[in-house]
Each structure stands twice: as structure tokens, then as C-alpha cells.
PDB file of C-alpha atoms in Angstrom:
ATOM      1  CA  MET A  91     -72.274-126.408   1.455  1.00 53.00           C
ATOM      2  CA  ILE A  92     -74.356-124.116   3.623  1.00 55.00           C
ATOM      3  CA  GLY A  93     -78.047-123.934   2.676  1.00 61.00           C
ATOM      4  CA  LEU A  94     -80.084-120.734   2.507  1.00 59.00           C
ATOM      5  CA  ARG A  95     -81.797-121.444   5.806  1.00 60.00           C
ATOM      6  CA  GLN A  96     -78.417-121.990   7.444  1.00 64.00           C
ATOM      7  CA  LEU A  97     -77.160-118.699   5.973  1.00 64.00           C
ATOM      8  CA  GLY A  98     -80.096-116.962   7.647  1.00 67.00           C
ATOM      9  CA  ASP A  99     -79.197-118.652  10.929  1.00 72.00           C
ATOM     10  CA  VAL A 100     -75.596-117.524  10.503  1.00 74.00           C
ATOM     11  CA  ALA A 101     -76.756-113.939   9.967  1.00 73.00           C
ATOM     12  CA  ILE A 102     -79.004-114.038  13.042  1.00 75.00           C
ATOM     13  CA  GLY A 103     -76.191-115.554  15.099  1.00 77.00           C
ATOM     14  CA  ALA A 104     -73.822-112.822  13.920  1.00 80.00           C
ATOM     15  CA  VAL A 105     -76.316-110.113  14.928  1.00 79.00           C
ATOM     16  CA  PHE A 106     -76.732-111.574  18.384  1.00 79.00           C
ATOM     17  CA  ARG A 107     -72.949-111.931  18.799  1.00 81.00           C
ATOM     18  CA  ALA A 108     -72.511-108.290  17.759  1.00 82.00           C
ATOM     19  CA  GLY A 109     -75.132-107.319  20.347  1.00 79.00           C
ATOM     20  CA  GLU A 110     -73.264-109.248  23.026  1.00 81.00           C
ATOM     21  CA  LYS A 111     -69.984-107.582  22.056  1.00 84.00           C
ATOM     22  CA  SER A 112     -71.711-104.194  22.164  1.00 84.00           C
ATOM     23  CA  ALA A 113     -73.076-104.908  25.625  1.00 82.00           C
ATOM     24  CA  ASP A 114     -69.592-105.968  26.764  1.00 82.00           C
ATOM     25  CA  THR A 115     -68.107-102.768  25.321  1.00 81.00           C
ATOM     26  CA  VAL A 116     -70.746-100.575  26.985  1.00 79.00           C
ATOM     27  CA  ALA A 117     -70.144-102.308  30.318  1.00 80.00           C
ATOM     28  CA  GLU A 118     -66.390-101.765  29.922  1.00 80.00           C
ATOM     29  CA  LEU A 119     -66.935 -98.077  29.119  1.00 75.00           C
ATOM     30  CA  ARG A 120     -69.161 -97.688  32.165  1.00 72.00           C
ATOM     31  CA  SER A 121     -66.543 -99.254  34.408  1.00 74.00           C
ATOM     32  CA  ARG A 122     -63.842 -97.001  32.956  1.00 69.00           C
ATOM     33  CA  TRP A 123     -66.106 -94.011  33.390  1.00 66.00           C
ATOM     34  CA  ASP A 124     -66.571 -94.863  37.044  1.00 63.00           C
ATOM     35  CA  GLN A 125     -62.847 -95.504  37.530  1.00 59.00           C
ATOM     36  CA  GLU A 126     -61.601 -92.385  35.763  1.00 56.00           C
ATOM     37  CA  SER A 127     -62.056 -89.262  37.744  1.00 55.00           C
ATOM     38  CA  VAL A 128     -63.608 -86.694  35.467  1.00 53.00           C
ATOM     39  CA  ARG A 129     -63.474 -83.525  37.476  1.00 60.00           C
ATOM     40  CA  THR A 130     -64.395 -80.739  35.114  1.00 68.00           C
ATOM     41  CA  ALA A 131     -66.874 -80.185  32.337  1.00 68.00           C
ATOM     42  CA  GLY A 132     -63.900 -79.578  30.023  1.00 73.00           C
ATOM     43  CA  GLU A 133     -62.475 -83.032  30.748  1.00 73.00           C
ATOM     44  CA  LEU A 134     -65.926 -84.563  30.240  1.00 70.00           C
ATOM     45  CA  TRP A 135     -66.281 -82.747  26.902  1.00 76.00           C
ATOM     46  CA  ALA A 136     -62.794 -83.833  25.789  1.00 79.00           C
ATOM     47  CA  TYR A 137     -63.646 -87.444  26.623  1.00 74.00           C
ATOM     48  CA  TRP A 138     -66.933 -87.111  24.741  1.00 77.00           C
ATOM     49  CA  ILE A 139     -65.103 -85.745  21.671  1.00 82.00           C
ATOM     50  CA  LEU A 140     -62.564 -88.561  21.868  1.00 82.00           C
ATOM     51  CA  LEU A 141     -65.367 -91.146  21.855  1.00 79.00           C
ATOM     52  CA  ALA A 142     -67.122 -89.356  18.965  1.00 83.00           C
ATOM     53  CA  ASP A 143     -63.922 -89.314  16.904  1.00 85.00           C
ATOM     54  CA  ARG A 144     -63.367 -93.000  17.572  1.00 84.00           C
ATOM     55  CA  GLY A 145     -66.951 -93.783  16.613  1.00 82.00           C
ATOM     56  CA  ALA A 146     -66.662 -91.808  13.357  1.00 85.00           C
ATOM     57  CA  ALA A 147     -63.384 -93.531  12.487  1.00 88.00           C
ATOM     58  CA  GLU A 148     -64.856 -96.988  13.186  1.00 87.00           C
ATOM     59  CA  ARG A 149     -67.969 -96.182  11.166  1.00 86.00           C
ATOM     60  CA  GLU A 150     -65.835 -95.096   8.197  1.00 89.00           C
ATOM     61  CA  ARG A 151     -63.621 -98.167   8.546  1.00 87.00           C
ATOM     62  CA  GLY A 152     -66.723-100.374   8.582  1.00 86.00           C
ATOM     63  CA  ARG A 153     -68.103 -98.617   5.495  1.00 87.00           C
ATOM     64  CA  ARG A 154     -64.839 -99.126   3.597  1.00 91.00           C
ATOM     65  CA  GLU A 155     -64.697-102.764   4.667  1.00 90.00           C
ATOM     66  CA  ALA A 156     -68.307-103.304   3.565  1.00 88.00           C
ATOM     67  CA  HIS A 157     -67.484-101.793   0.152  1.00 90.00           C
ATOM     68  CA  ARG A 158     -64.426-104.018  -0.118  1.00 90.00           C
ATOM     69  CA  VAL A 159     -66.430-107.128   0.759  1.00 89.00           C
ATOM     70  CA  VAL A 160     -69.205-106.293  -1.714  1.00 88.00           C
ATOM     71  CA  ASP A 161     -66.686-105.531  -4.476  1.00 88.00           C
ATOM     72  CA  ALA A 162     -64.902-108.822  -3.810  1.00 88.00           C
ATOM     73  CA  ALA A 163     -68.203-110.735  -3.858  1.00 86.00           C
ATOM     74  CA  VAL A 164     -69.275-109.130  -7.140  1.00 86.00           C
ATOM     75  CA  GLU A 165     -65.868-109.864  -8.646  1.00 86.00           C
ATOM     76  CA  LYS A 166     -66.064-113.491  -7.522  1.00 86.00           C
ATOM     77  CA  ILE A 167     -69.588-113.883  -8.900  1.00 84.00           C
ATOM     78  CA  ALA A 168     -68.652-112.222 -12.195  1.00 83.00           C
ATOM     79  CA  HIS A 169     -65.874-114.748 -12.748  1.00 84.00           C
ATOM     80  CA  ALA A 170     -67.727-117.793 -11.451  1.00 85.00           C
ATOM     81  CA  PRO A 171     -67.603-120.836 -13.730  1.00 87.00           C
ATOM     82  CA  LEU A 172     -71.335-121.389 -13.196  1.00 87.00           C
ATOM     83  CA  LEU A 173     -72.108-117.905 -14.520  1.00 84.00           C
ATOM     84  CA  ASP A 174     -69.868-118.546 -17.535  1.00 87.00           C
ATOM     85  CA  ARG A 175     -71.864-121.705 -18.279  1.00 89.00           C
ATOM     86  CA  VAL A 176     -75.203-119.878 -17.940  1.00 88.00           C
ATOM     87  CA  ILE A 177     -74.016-117.129 -20.298  1.00 88.00           C
ATOM     88  CA  ASP A 178     -72.718-119.702 -22.785  1.00 90.00           C
ATOM     89  CA  VAL A 179     -76.067-121.532 -22.782  1.00 91.00           C
ATOM     90  CA  GLN A 180     -78.034-118.315 -23.271  1.00 90.00           C
ATOM     91  CA  LEU A 181     -75.692-117.117 -26.017  1.00 89.00           C
ATOM     92  CA  GLU A 182     -76.060-120.465 -27.764  1.00 90.00           C
ATOM     93  CA  ARG A 183     -79.861-120.107 -27.579  1.00 89.00           C
ATOM     94  CA  VAL A 184     -79.715-116.622 -29.114  1.00 83.00           C
ATOM     95  CA  LEU A 185     -77.386-117.724 -31.880  1.00 86.00           C
ATOM     96  CA  THR A 186     -79.648-120.685 -32.637  1.00 88.00           C
ATOM     97  CA  VAL A 187     -82.653-118.381 -32.927  1.00 83.00           C
ATOM     98  CA  LEU A 188     -80.672-116.057 -35.203  1.00 81.00           C
ATOM     99  CA  GLU A 189     -79.671-118.985 -37.375  1.00 83.00           C
ATOM    100  CA  THR A 190     -83.068-120.669 -37.586  1.00 86.00           C
ATOM    101  CA  GLU A 191     -85.289-117.561 -37.673  1.00 83.00           C
ATOM    102  CA  PRO A 192     -83.433-114.747 -39.480  1.00 81.00           C
ATOM    103  CA  GLU A 193     -86.718-113.042 -40.343  1.00 82.00           C
ATOM    104  CA  ARG A 194     -87.203-112.101 -36.672  1.00 77.00           C
ATOM    105  CA  ILE A 195     -83.908-110.212 -36.737  1.00 78.00           C
ATOM    106  CA  ARG A 196     -84.664-108.610 -40.086  1.00 79.00           C
ATOM    107  CA  ALA A 197     -87.950-107.289 -38.707  1.00 80.00           C
ATOM    108  CA  LEU A 198     -86.154-105.938 -35.671  1.00 76.00           C
ATOM    109  CA  VAL A 199     -83.496-104.224 -37.799  1.00 78.00           C
ATOM    110  CA  ARG A 200     -86.172-102.889 -40.158  1.00 78.00           C
ATOM    111  CA  GLY A 201     -88.090-101.464 -37.199  1.00 79.00           C
ATOM    112  CA  GLN A 202     -84.971 -99.805 -35.830  1.00 81.00           C
ATOM    113  CA  ARG A 203     -84.144 -98.376 -39.239  1.00 79.00           C
ATOM    114  CA  ASP A 204     -87.678 -97.008 -39.654  1.00 80.00           C
ATOM    115  CA  SER A 205     -87.500 -95.475 -36.199  1.00 83.00           C
ATOM    116  CA  LEU A 206     -84.151 -93.818 -36.899  1.00 83.00           C
ATOM    117  CA  VAL A 207     -85.283 -92.535 -40.306  1.00 83.00           C
ATOM    118  CA  GLY A 208     -88.511 -91.209 -38.828  1.00 83.00           C
ATOM    119  CA  GLU A 209     -86.606 -89.399 -36.101  1.00 86.00           C
ATOM    120  CA  ALA A 210     -84.168 -87.890 -38.611  1.00 87.00           C
ATOM    121  CA  VAL A 211     -87.019 -86.732 -40.869  1.00 87.00           C
ATOM    122  CA  GLY A 212     -88.762 -85.182 -37.869  1.00 87.00           C
ATOM    123  CA  ARG A 213     -85.626 -83.251 -36.947  1.00 88.00           C
ATOM    124  CA  VAL A 214     -85.147 -82.052 -40.532  1.00 89.00           C
ATOM    125  CA  ARG A 215     -88.770 -80.907 -40.703  1.00 88.00           C
ATOM    126  CA  ALA A 216     -88.477 -79.090 -37.360  1.00 89.00           C
ATOM    127  CA  GLY A 217     -85.268 -77.404 -38.533  1.00 87.00           C
ATOM    128  CA  ALA A 218     -86.863 -76.415 -41.839  1.00 86.00           C
ATOM    129  CA  ALA A 219     -89.907 -74.980 -40.059  1.00 87.00           C
ATOM    130  CA  ALA A 220     -87.654 -72.982 -37.720  1.00 87.00           C
ATOM    131  CA  GLY A 221     -85.667 -71.749 -40.726  1.00 86.00           C
ATOM    132  CA  ASP A 222     -88.842 -70.723 -42.581  1.00 85.00           C
ATOM    133  CA  GLU A 223     -90.037 -68.862 -39.516  1.00 88.00           C
ATOM    134  CA  ALA A 224     -86.712 -67.022 -39.205  1.00 86.00           C
ATOM    135  CA  VAL A 225     -86.775 -66.046 -42.898  1.00 87.00           C
ATOM    136  CA  ASP A 226     -90.378 -64.834 -42.560  1.00 86.00           C
ATOM    137  CA  ARG A 227     -89.467 -62.657 -39.556  1.00 86.00           C
ATOM    138  CA  PHE A 228     -86.430 -61.285 -41.374  1.00 84.00           C
ATOM    139  CA  THR A 229     -88.366 -60.425 -44.551  1.00 84.00           C
ATOM    140  CA  LEU A 230     -91.175 -58.870 -42.486  1.00 82.00           C
ATOM    141  CA  ARG A 231     -88.643 -56.730 -40.631  1.00 80.00           C
ATOM    142  CA  MET A 232     -86.940 -55.711 -43.875  1.00 78.00           C
ATOM    143  CA  SER A 233     -90.221 -54.859 -45.589  1.00 77.00           C
ATOM    144  CA  ARG A 234     -91.290 -52.652 -42.654  1.00 74.00           C
ATOM    145  CA  ARG A 235     -88.068 -50.655 -42.880  1.00 64.00           C
ATOM    146  CA  GLY A 236     -88.756 -49.891 -46.499  1.00 57.00           C
ATOM    147  CA  ASP A 237     -92.287 -48.606 -45.763  1.00 58.00           C
ATOM    148  CA  THR A 238     -91.187 -46.172 -43.044  1.00 53.00           C
ATOM    149  CA  PRO A 239     -90.347 -42.656 -44.306  1.00 51.00           C
TER     150      PRO A 239
END
């Protein structure tokens, strides 16, 4: 089993290897550039576009591969036997607390109920106040019409 320190070393080694491969690729491109006879600005631009398209395609391929690797890792972790055991232990703890201390749950449920009832009463009061205000405006408007000759 690889330890955390070794994983860090693996990551650093991978970065340096990628740097070496990049240097090799740049050197190869330079040698091709020198070997290929680019005579016009149009040919140079076409070559530039070709490299840009390749770079964009490789970047997108790398992004998709990174997503695939992360998704696979999350899937593997989600179905790991160790995680199942941790969840089972925690669930057992919660169920034990529920069984031995039901008053804690009752207080929690009571608090939620009070909160929900308070919110509902607040909405009813706000609706009633808005309704009263609308009726007052309507009656004021109607009473003004009757006073006008």
C-alpha cells in the first residue's frame, strides 16, 4: 500500500515526467519547423491554426478524461466496504441515541413543529393584513365616488 508521502512523491515524479515529455515535444516541433519549408505567411498561419486546433482538441480530451477519472474515483469511494462500515457504525450510534434518549428527538420535533406553525401563522397574518388593506382601499374608493356630484 502506498503511503501519503509516497503519493506526493508519485505526483511530483509525474509532473517532472510531463515536463520532460513537453520539452521533448517542443524540441521535436522546433526540428520539424526547421525542416519544413514555410515560404509564405499563409502557410505559417495555416500551420499555426493546425497546432491551435490540435491543442484545443487535446485540452478537451484531457478535460473529459479528468472528469471520467474523478467520476470513477467517486463511484469507487461511494461503494467502498470501508465507507459502508463507517456508515453502519454511525447509523447504529444514531439509532442507539434515539432508543435511549427519545426526549431529545421529541424536543427536536416539537421545535420543528413550533417553527412551522409560527411560519404558517405569520403568513396568514400577512395575508390578512394585505386583504384588510385592499378592502380599505376599495371602500375608500367607493365612498369617494358617492360623494362626487
